[in-house]
XYZ file of C-alpha atoms in Angstrom:
323
model
C -7.057 10.927 -17.516
C -7.206 14.686 -16.313
C -3.821 16.480 -15.297
C -2.578 20.093 -15.281
C -2.562 21.707 -18.483
C 0.916 21.744 -20.190
C 2.549 21.163 -17.398
C 5.670 18.728 -16.281
C 4.667 15.553 -15.480
C 3.620 15.236 -11.935
C 6.016 14.169 -8.887
C 6.657 12.678 -5.563
C 5.032 15.757 -3.534
C 2.991 17.108 -6.411
C -0.661 18.181 -6.312
C -2.266 18.555 -9.475
C -5.038 20.990 -8.884
C -7.367 19.017 -10.462
C -11.242 19.154 -9.069
C -12.082 16.844 -6.732
C -15.682 15.449 -4.788
C -16.502 17.971 -1.524
C -16.554 14.116 0.122
C -12.583 14.049 -0.675
C -11.550 17.252 0.965
C -10.453 15.900 4.369
C -7.988 13.520 2.745
C -6.742 15.653 0.075
C -5.899 18.127 3.055
C -4.005 15.618 4.845
C -2.333 14.623 2.018
C -0.708 17.667 1.798
C -0.862 19.355 5.140
C 1.631 15.955 6.401
C -0.816 14.062 8.500
C -1.250 11.424 6.240
C 2.527 11.212 6.017
C 2.914 11.324 9.927
C 1.415 8.060 10.850
C 4.163 5.771 8.960
C 7.296 5.435 9.700
C 9.752 6.502 7.398
C 13.474 6.372 5.473
C 15.250 7.819 3.125
C 16.778 6.578 0.184
C 20.581 6.887 -0.738
C 20.756 10.166 -2.156
C 22.663 9.090 -5.346
C 20.190 6.393 -5.761
C 22.853 4.335 -7.148
C 22.869 0.188 -5.743
C 22.699 -0.273 -1.946
C 24.585 -2.627 0.378
C 24.237 -5.733 -2.482
C 24.487 -3.993 -5.562
C 20.789 -3.894 -6.390
C 20.281 -0.870 -8.526
C 17.846 1.316 -7.679
C 14.639 1.334 -9.349
C 11.799 4.071 -9.384
C 8.012 2.486 -8.415
C 4.374 3.349 -8.335
C 1.258 2.530 -7.127
C -2.343 3.532 -7.678
C -4.701 4.392 -4.860
C -8.101 4.883 -6.517
C -10.985 5.978 -5.000
C -14.528 6.074 -6.770
C -17.803 7.694 -5.502
C -20.572 9.855 -6.123
C -19.487 13.252 -7.236
C -21.935 15.680 -5.844
C -21.631 14.110 -2.417
C -20.701 16.687 0.342
C -18.809 14.900 2.910
C -16.741 15.579 4.684
C -17.499 11.235 4.888
C -17.382 8.865 1.618
C -20.636 8.457 0.382
C -22.456 5.063 0.733
C -21.297 4.023 -2.868
C -17.226 4.974 -2.330
C -15.070 2.584 -3.241
C -11.231 1.989 -3.607
C -9.631 -0.495 -6.500
C -7.424 -3.357 -5.407
C -6.222 -6.793 -6.925
C -5.553 -10.474 -5.212
C -2.417 -11.485 -6.851
C -2.334 -15.146 -8.513
C -1.361 -17.478 -5.573
C 1.029 -19.054 -8.224
C 3.487 -16.654 -8.405
C 7.036 -16.966 -6.837
C 6.822 -13.699 -4.604
C 3.785 -12.212 -3.171
C 1.576 -14.783 -3.700
C -1.799 -13.760 -2.932
C -1.728 -10.964 -1.396
C -4.373 -8.302 -1.860
C -2.534 -4.923 -3.170
C -2.973 -1.832 -5.381
C -2.183 -1.910 -9.025
C 1.332 -0.860 -9.161
C 4.432 -1.837 -10.513
C 8.132 -0.674 -11.864
C 8.329 2.689 -13.536
C 9.787 2.168 -16.645
C 12.182 4.261 -18.683
C 9.601 4.731 -21.217
C 7.009 6.246 -18.371
C 7.244 9.939 -18.030
C 7.517 9.343 -14.502
C 5.113 7.830 -11.223
C 1.465 8.673 -12.729
C 2.119 7.262 -16.109
C 3.511 3.998 -14.805
C 0.469 3.796 -12.215
C -2.031 3.771 -14.710
C -0.078 1.415 -17.374
C 0.394 -1.107 -14.432
C -3.546 -0.514 -13.439
C -4.439 -0.926 -17.059
C -2.601 -4.311 -17.774
C -3.688 -5.591 -14.468
C -7.237 -4.564 -14.827
C -7.884 -3.467 -17.547
C -8.608 0.373 -16.570
C -9.303 3.207 -18.640
C -6.885 5.829 -17.701
C -8.897 8.211 -19.574
C -11.617 7.945 -16.230
C -9.272 8.510 -13.961
C -8.506 12.409 -12.305
C -5.180 12.036 -10.619
C -5.040 13.926 -7.362
C -1.641 14.177 -6.080
C 1.530 11.714 -5.660
C 2.361 11.187 -2.455
C 5.958 11.342 -0.845
C 7.836 8.651 -2.100
C 7.837 5.172 0.220
C 11.752 3.720 0.409
C 12.741 -0.158 0.817
C 16.329 -1.064 1.783
C 16.301 -4.533 0.856
C 15.291 -4.463 -2.659
C 16.355 -0.565 -3.576
C 12.845 0.375 -4.317
C 10.864 4.152 -4.130
C 7.474 3.432 -4.296
C 5.327 6.339 -4.933
C 1.630 6.045 -4.585
C -0.467 7.845 -7.208
C -3.895 9.112 -5.528
C -6.602 9.584 -7.683
C -10.520 9.849 -8.288
C -12.249 7.261 -11.067
C -14.695 9.678 -12.455
C -16.006 7.208 -15.260
C -15.647 4.087 -13.456
C -15.938 0.912 -15.862
C -15.552 -3.097 -15.855
C -12.664 -3.844 -14.383
C -11.000 -7.627 -14.043
C -8.209 -10.318 -14.713
C -5.932 -9.464 -17.928
C -3.508 -11.760 -16.513
C -4.468 -14.686 -14.567
C -0.776 -16.050 -14.034
C -0.239 -12.254 -12.352
C -3.810 -11.604 -10.820
C -6.530 -13.745 -9.100
C -8.960 -11.310 -8.910
C -9.798 -7.680 -9.141
C -12.275 -5.469 -6.805
C -13.512 -2.599 -6.296
C -13.968 -2.689 -2.164
C -16.920 -0.798 -0.449
C -14.928 1.868 1.866
C -17.942 1.286 4.357
C -16.791 -1.999 4.342
C -13.882 -1.338 5.023
C -14.426 1.118 7.620
C -16.495 -0.751 9.231
C -15.308 -1.597 12.745
C -16.205 -5.217 12.597
C -13.767 -5.731 9.880
C -11.172 -4.363 11.103
C -7.865 -5.535 13.002
C -4.324 -5.983 14.070
C -2.179 -8.571 13.139
C 1.233 -9.902 14.530
C 3.546 -12.439 13.668
C 5.544 -14.217 16.727
C 8.510 -11.646 16.398
C 6.521 -8.912 17.329
C 5.884 -7.051 13.626
C 2.475 -5.452 13.855
C 0.022 -3.891 11.451
C -3.373 -3.517 10.854
C -5.708 -5.336 8.237
C -9.163 -5.324 6.632
C -11.513 -7.799 6.007
C -12.666 -8.500 2.641
C -15.227 -11.354 2.437
C -13.079 -13.776 2.501
C -10.058 -11.910 2.198
C -7.519 -10.470 4.347
C -6.431 -6.929 3.191
C -2.931 -6.306 5.153
C 1.311 -4.634 5.178
C 1.368 -2.019 2.907
C -2.129 -1.706 1.424
C -3.380 -1.774 4.818
C -1.403 0.526 6.135
C -1.609 3.060 3.229
C -5.623 2.760 3.615
C -5.391 3.072 7.767
C -3.461 6.228 7.332
C -5.298 7.683 4.726
C -8.920 7.106 6.701
C -7.780 8.317 9.783
C -5.658 11.331 8.796
C -8.783 11.543 6.492
C -11.008 11.795 9.713
C -13.066 8.758 8.677
C -12.287 6.039 11.030
C -14.958 4.702 13.105
C -13.772 3.782 16.338
C -12.705 0.319 16.223
C -10.726 -2.632 18.667
C -7.092 -1.756 18.566
C -6.774 -3.994 21.363
C -8.042 -7.024 18.772
C -4.504 -8.554 17.618
C -4.305 -11.950 16.117
C -1.965 -14.236 14.629
C -0.518 -13.446 10.829
C 0.540 -16.370 10.145
C -3.675 -18.227 11.695
C -4.989 -15.674 10.077
C -3.650 -15.995 6.381
C -4.220 -19.789 6.894
C -7.450 -19.601 7.272
C -8.659 -16.500 4.685
C -8.861 -16.965 1.487
C -5.376 -15.259 0.336
C -3.474 -18.180 -0.415
C -0.322 -16.447 1.296
C 3.006 -17.920 2.634
C 4.352 -16.179 5.317
C 8.101 -17.194 6.570
C 10.456 -14.599 8.726
C 13.826 -16.566 9.534
C 15.117 -16.054 12.745
C 18.354 -14.154 11.553
C 15.671 -11.406 9.578
C 14.032 -10.869 13.020
C 17.478 -10.649 14.976
C 18.629 -8.132 12.547
C 15.332 -6.169 12.645
C 15.493 -6.154 16.213
C 18.854 -5.166 16.529
C 18.156 -1.828 14.304
C 19.417 0.707 16.269
C 16.876 2.741 13.226
C 14.017 0.851 13.664
C 10.611 2.497 13.776
C 7.805 0.638 15.272
C 5.484 2.600 14.540
C 2.190 0.623 13.607
C 1.170 2.266 9.829
C -2.146 4.639 10.849
C -2.749 3.329 13.783
C -1.918 6.616 15.989
C -0.378 5.427 19.112
C 0.710 1.596 18.712
C 4.054 0.623 18.001
C 5.161 -2.549 18.168
C 6.655 -3.455 21.285
C 7.114 -6.449 23.644
C 5.490 -5.993 26.564
C 7.899 -5.698 28.783
C 8.911 -2.211 26.857
C 11.854 -4.233 24.144
C 11.564 -3.648 21.031
C 9.750 -7.058 19.431
C 11.625 -6.692 16.183
C 10.622 -8.202 12.908
C 9.211 -7.158 9.822
C 8.331 -8.242 6.765
C 9.737 -10.984 5.679
C 12.191 -10.946 3.059
C 13.591 -7.894 5.580
C 11.549 -4.657 2.902
C 8.877 -6.492 0.973
C 5.979 -7.991 2.154
C 5.985 -11.826 0.393
C 7.807 -15.206 1.149
C 11.257 -14.350 2.365
C 13.224 -14.773 -1.190
C 14.538 -11.844 -3.639
C 11.722 -11.355 -6.975
C 12.272 -12.863 -9.733
C 13.682 -11.308 -12.562
C 11.092 -9.763 -14.495
C 9.022 -10.018 -11.444
C 7.503 -6.615 -9.420
C 6.945 -7.465 -5.952
C 6.007 -4.219 -4.405
C 3.268 -4.931 -1.447
C 4.814 -4.894 1.624
C 3.788 -4.196 5.333
C 3.834 -0.361 5.613
C 5.587 -0.470 9.633
C 8.404 -2.309 8.195
C 11.101 -1.006 10.169
C 13.906 -0.601 7.461
C 11.273 1.144 4.661
C 9.969 4.503 5.194
C 8.734 7.597 3.167
C 11.276 10.131 2.200
């Protein structure tokens, strides 16, 4: 793993200065000039980072957004061999079963910060060797009020790709290095909408659907880096029907009370993550409401079980955002 020598552990908002391929220059620029962050809704954690309104303690977490691809490719578009590391959560999990996500989890007391946490979790989930990863930046935190988590995406370049696979089948069903070209293909891009009005970007990968937090981060990165190809943003599909027809194995529910509470939130930001100019509003111009099933984490509407790290969430959840 490459990090600045003799320096402190990178924190949210830090750029490490570690060299990266030229084709990643547009993405690095977008992640440092605010373009990426500007495509995502914003919320801030409590100043004291204490317990939330229901007494849930605050916790820091991190996810690893890891790209690979030819080191000598000039760019500005990613090379044909560019890939991103994703996991398919086990369908037997109590929370967020079947979702496609970045590797990640909570920052432990023994971790030096989000970088060590993201790499440790990636190793535990996929067998990834951290020594083959160049950490480029730690992006601003994403705050999840309902769970009181602050999640920092760690951006990395996979300098020495290796074979990765499922480590614990009880946690992970599949480990994938997905071609970036496939995700950028307009034929594989669309929007998902819940009946309450929640709307977010999505990608098709084989028989799986990438949506929520993972898709929001990818969509914002692709657009802000200038990698987007023209795709049909009017292709809006029903969330529950689309997931049911996929191989994700997800169960997605949202209670009427959650929908009512979210639609009544005067601070709700209905920006569709990573898709500029779109918002999740009803045809009559009123806020349609809606968010992730549990008010912050995409999943089955239940709070995470003790000891289970459930981090995947819709990036356009109106109750969350970047610090």
